[in-house]
XYZ file of C-alpha atoms in Angstrom:
226
model
C 21.535 39.703 -8.997
C 23.993 36.939 -9.869
C 23.917 35.697 -6.277
C 20.120 35.580 -6.319
C 20.131 33.641 -9.589
C 22.623 31.142 -8.154
C 20.463 30.664 -5.075
C 17.381 30.072 -7.206
C 19.255 27.548 -9.354
C 20.489 25.742 -6.244
C 16.970 25.465 -4.815
C 15.616 24.184 -8.141
C 18.125 21.330 -8.086
C 17.290 20.188 -4.565
C 15.342 16.957 -4.247
C 11.707 17.265 -3.296
C 9.036 14.894 -2.157
C 5.784 14.686 -4.085
C 4.209 17.286 -1.810
C 6.842 19.782 -2.948
C 8.792 19.898 0.317
C 12.535 20.306 -0.129
C 14.671 17.432 1.165
C 17.609 18.972 3.002
C 21.205 17.925 2.494
C 21.278 16.406 5.993
C 18.222 14.297 5.197
C 19.764 13.205 1.903
C 22.973 12.024 3.581
C 21.015 10.183 6.294
C 19.068 8.405 3.574
C 22.308 7.564 1.769
C 23.730 5.787 4.825
C 20.584 3.669 5.078
C 20.957 2.751 1.398
C 24.651 1.938 1.802
C 23.965 -0.438 4.695
C 21.469 -2.336 2.567
C 23.838 -2.455 -0.415
C 26.682 -3.602 1.836
C 24.518 -6.407 3.217
C 23.629 -7.617 -0.302
C 27.244 -7.733 -1.476
C 28.529 -9.336 1.716
C 25.983 -12.087 1.214
C 27.365 -12.632 -2.289
C 30.901 -13.337 -1.075
C 30.397 -14.628 2.464
C 28.851 -17.911 1.288
C 31.932 -18.959 -0.681
C 33.912 -19.503 2.513
C 31.145 -21.638 3.993
C 30.578 -23.904 0.978
C 32.669 -26.888 2.186
C 31.050 -26.885 5.631
C 27.576 -26.445 4.153
C 28.039 -29.299 1.676
C 29.176 -31.630 4.447
C 26.390 -30.654 6.825
C 23.641 -31.185 4.234
C 25.160 -34.342 2.718
C 25.335 -32.688 -0.691
C 27.784 -33.068 -3.541
C 29.972 -30.407 -5.127
C 27.658 -29.838 -8.096
C 24.768 -29.120 -5.750
C 26.982 -26.900 -3.637
C 27.841 -24.707 -6.605
C 24.150 -23.880 -6.971
C 24.119 -22.329 -3.508
C 26.048 -19.442 -5.031
C 24.790 -19.656 -8.616
C 21.083 -19.558 -7.713
C 21.598 -16.296 -5.833
C 23.682 -14.667 -8.558
C 21.262 -15.634 -11.337
C 18.126 -14.363 -9.627
C 20.005 -11.242 -8.544
C 21.437 -10.249 -11.925
C 18.746 -11.277 -14.419
C 15.754 -9.253 -13.080
C 17.615 -5.964 -12.476
C 16.182 -4.083 -15.458
C 12.679 -5.295 -14.636
C 12.937 -4.406 -10.956
C 14.285 -1.001 -11.941
C 11.146 -0.368 -13.979
C 9.052 -1.593 -11.058
C 10.624 1.137 -8.946
C 9.678 3.725 -11.565
C 6.128 2.414 -11.612
C 5.393 1.905 -7.918
C 8.072 4.044 -6.269
C 11.669 3.205 -5.306
C 11.038 3.496 -1.565
C 8.194 0.982 -1.616
C 10.059 -1.510 -3.795
C 13.202 -1.128 -1.669
C 11.332 -2.036 1.508
C 9.603 -4.974 -0.201
C 13.008 -6.199 -1.335
C 14.325 -5.814 2.205
C 11.533 -7.999 3.601
C 12.027 -10.655 0.904
C 15.783 -10.637 1.479
C 15.526 -10.880 5.266
C 12.909 -13.656 5.340
C 14.705 -15.730 2.711
C 18.012 -15.289 4.564
C 16.397 -16.740 7.672
C 15.008 -19.600 5.571
C 18.528 -20.294 4.294
C 19.860 -20.656 7.818
C 17.038 -23.038 8.751
C 17.235 -25.166 5.598
C 17.126 -28.921 6.362
C 18.183 -30.013 2.852
C 20.310 -28.719 0.008
C 17.227 -28.307 -2.208
C 15.510 -26.031 0.291
C 18.699 -24.012 0.689
C 19.078 -23.505 -3.072
C 15.427 -22.444 -3.383
C 15.792 -19.992 -0.493
C 18.950 -18.578 -2.058
C 17.057 -17.998 -5.304
C 14.379 -16.040 -3.448
C 17.113 -14.143 -1.617
C 18.542 -13.052 -4.959
C 15.145 -11.702 -6.000
C 15.038 -9.605 -2.834
C 18.500 -8.224 -3.595
C 17.431 -7.466 -7.173
C 14.495 -5.454 -5.872
C 16.739 -3.374 -3.610
C 19.792 -2.541 -5.739
C 18.294 -0.448 -8.578
C 16.116 1.438 -6.122
C 19.190 2.579 -4.199
C 20.703 4.002 -7.383
C 17.437 5.650 -8.312
C 17.063 7.298 -4.918
C 20.654 8.557 -4.933
C 20.109 10.315 -8.270
C 16.929 11.885 -6.942
C 18.182 12.812 -3.474
C 21.354 14.667 -4.460
C 21.924 17.726 -6.580
C 24.344 17.194 -9.506
C 27.309 18.768 -7.706
C 26.862 16.422 -4.706
C 25.983 13.294 -6.631
C 29.584 12.359 -7.439
C 30.512 12.093 -3.758
C 27.414 10.020 -3.033
C 28.115 7.639 -5.907
C 31.747 7.416 -4.800
C 30.648 6.177 -1.382
C 28.274 3.733 -3.063
C 31.166 2.327 -5.110
C 33.512 2.219 -2.109
C 30.916 0.194 -0.223
C 31.171 -2.504 -2.881
C 34.930 -2.723 -2.402
C 34.703 -2.964 1.377
C 31.969 -5.615 1.181
C 34.026 -7.810 -1.158
C 36.822 -7.805 1.445
C 34.673 -8.227 4.551
C 32.528 -11.081 3.188
C 35.121 -13.895 3.060
C 36.769 -12.818 6.324
C 33.475 -12.659 8.195
C 32.410 -15.955 6.624
C 35.514 -17.728 7.877
C 35.052 -16.406 11.405
C 31.391 -17.416 11.554
C 31.981 -20.916 10.173
C 34.827 -21.599 12.606
C 33.018 -20.286 15.671
C 29.252 -20.660 15.189
C 28.575 -22.863 12.165
C 27.500 -22.430 8.552
C 23.898 -21.533 9.491
C 25.111 -18.252 10.952
C 26.399 -17.205 7.547
C 22.773 -16.597 6.605
C 21.461 -15.683 10.027
C 23.963 -12.833 10.157
C 22.229 -11.225 7.163
C 18.680 -11.903 8.315
C 18.457 -10.759 11.911
C 20.303 -7.715 13.233
C 21.465 -6.258 9.878
C 18.074 -6.669 8.208
C 16.126 -5.290 11.139
C 18.567 -2.420 11.607
C 18.667 -1.580 7.921
C 14.884 -1.832 7.716
C 14.510 0.585 10.618
C 16.948 3.028 9.056
C 15.174 2.767 5.715
C 11.772 3.515 7.210
C 13.079 6.374 9.340
C 15.505 8.002 6.901
C 14.299 7.383 3.362
C 11.676 9.761 1.945
C 8.564 7.765 1.068
C 7.994 9.735 -2.131
C 10.516 11.395 -4.396
C 10.385 13.371 -7.599
C 13.286 13.450 -10.024
C 15.513 16.505 -9.852
C 15.267 18.650 -13.017
C 18.634 17.658 -14.441
C 18.495 13.925 -13.874
C 16.114 12.852 -16.593
C 14.308 9.617 -15.936
C 15.594 7.212 -13.352
C 15.122 4.301 -15.719
C 17.413 5.836 -18.351
C 20.112 6.183 -15.675
C 19.842 2.525 -14.802
C 20.108 1.388 -18.390
C 23.173 3.538 -19.039
C 24.801 2.268 -15.837
């Protein structure tokens, strides 16, 4: 009897789509890797630009004050809307908002690499930050919905470890790209292969509709407490 009760409790805590189909553990981990690639790409783009600032300023005939806004515009439009974009995921679905953010991020990254002036680059970076802001809270929301409570700690641990790896890889990769290919490839590297690959993984691996697991509460309350 105890074993049967444990099995029932385990099934109740599994994530389900809105049609009631259980999302298996294998599907949940596949979805997590797609989310981690997107999160890694966002954080790499935060740190990779710092290495390229001197070369970018010289190439666009800008001054140091303008160059600072290449980074600041992205950080501002990334951080400020997070609570709003989190609520947008609750309203219209985290999967949909994540993919919209991916498109915005990829297109604006390409625009950054093609920017003819410093003003265009700063504007494109601001739009890029909005795309990142659309993606980040949705990844957290989907993790809390995909994994049962006993598995969620491991998933969140990988999510946190991704941030650490990205902060190390960004400056190193930025230096290599600037020295070998030019500053434009700093942005092209996050708009072409990574964006297309991450987009494909997201479409193939992420459930299009999710319901909250019974013990999670609302996704929005998780975001606020985080």
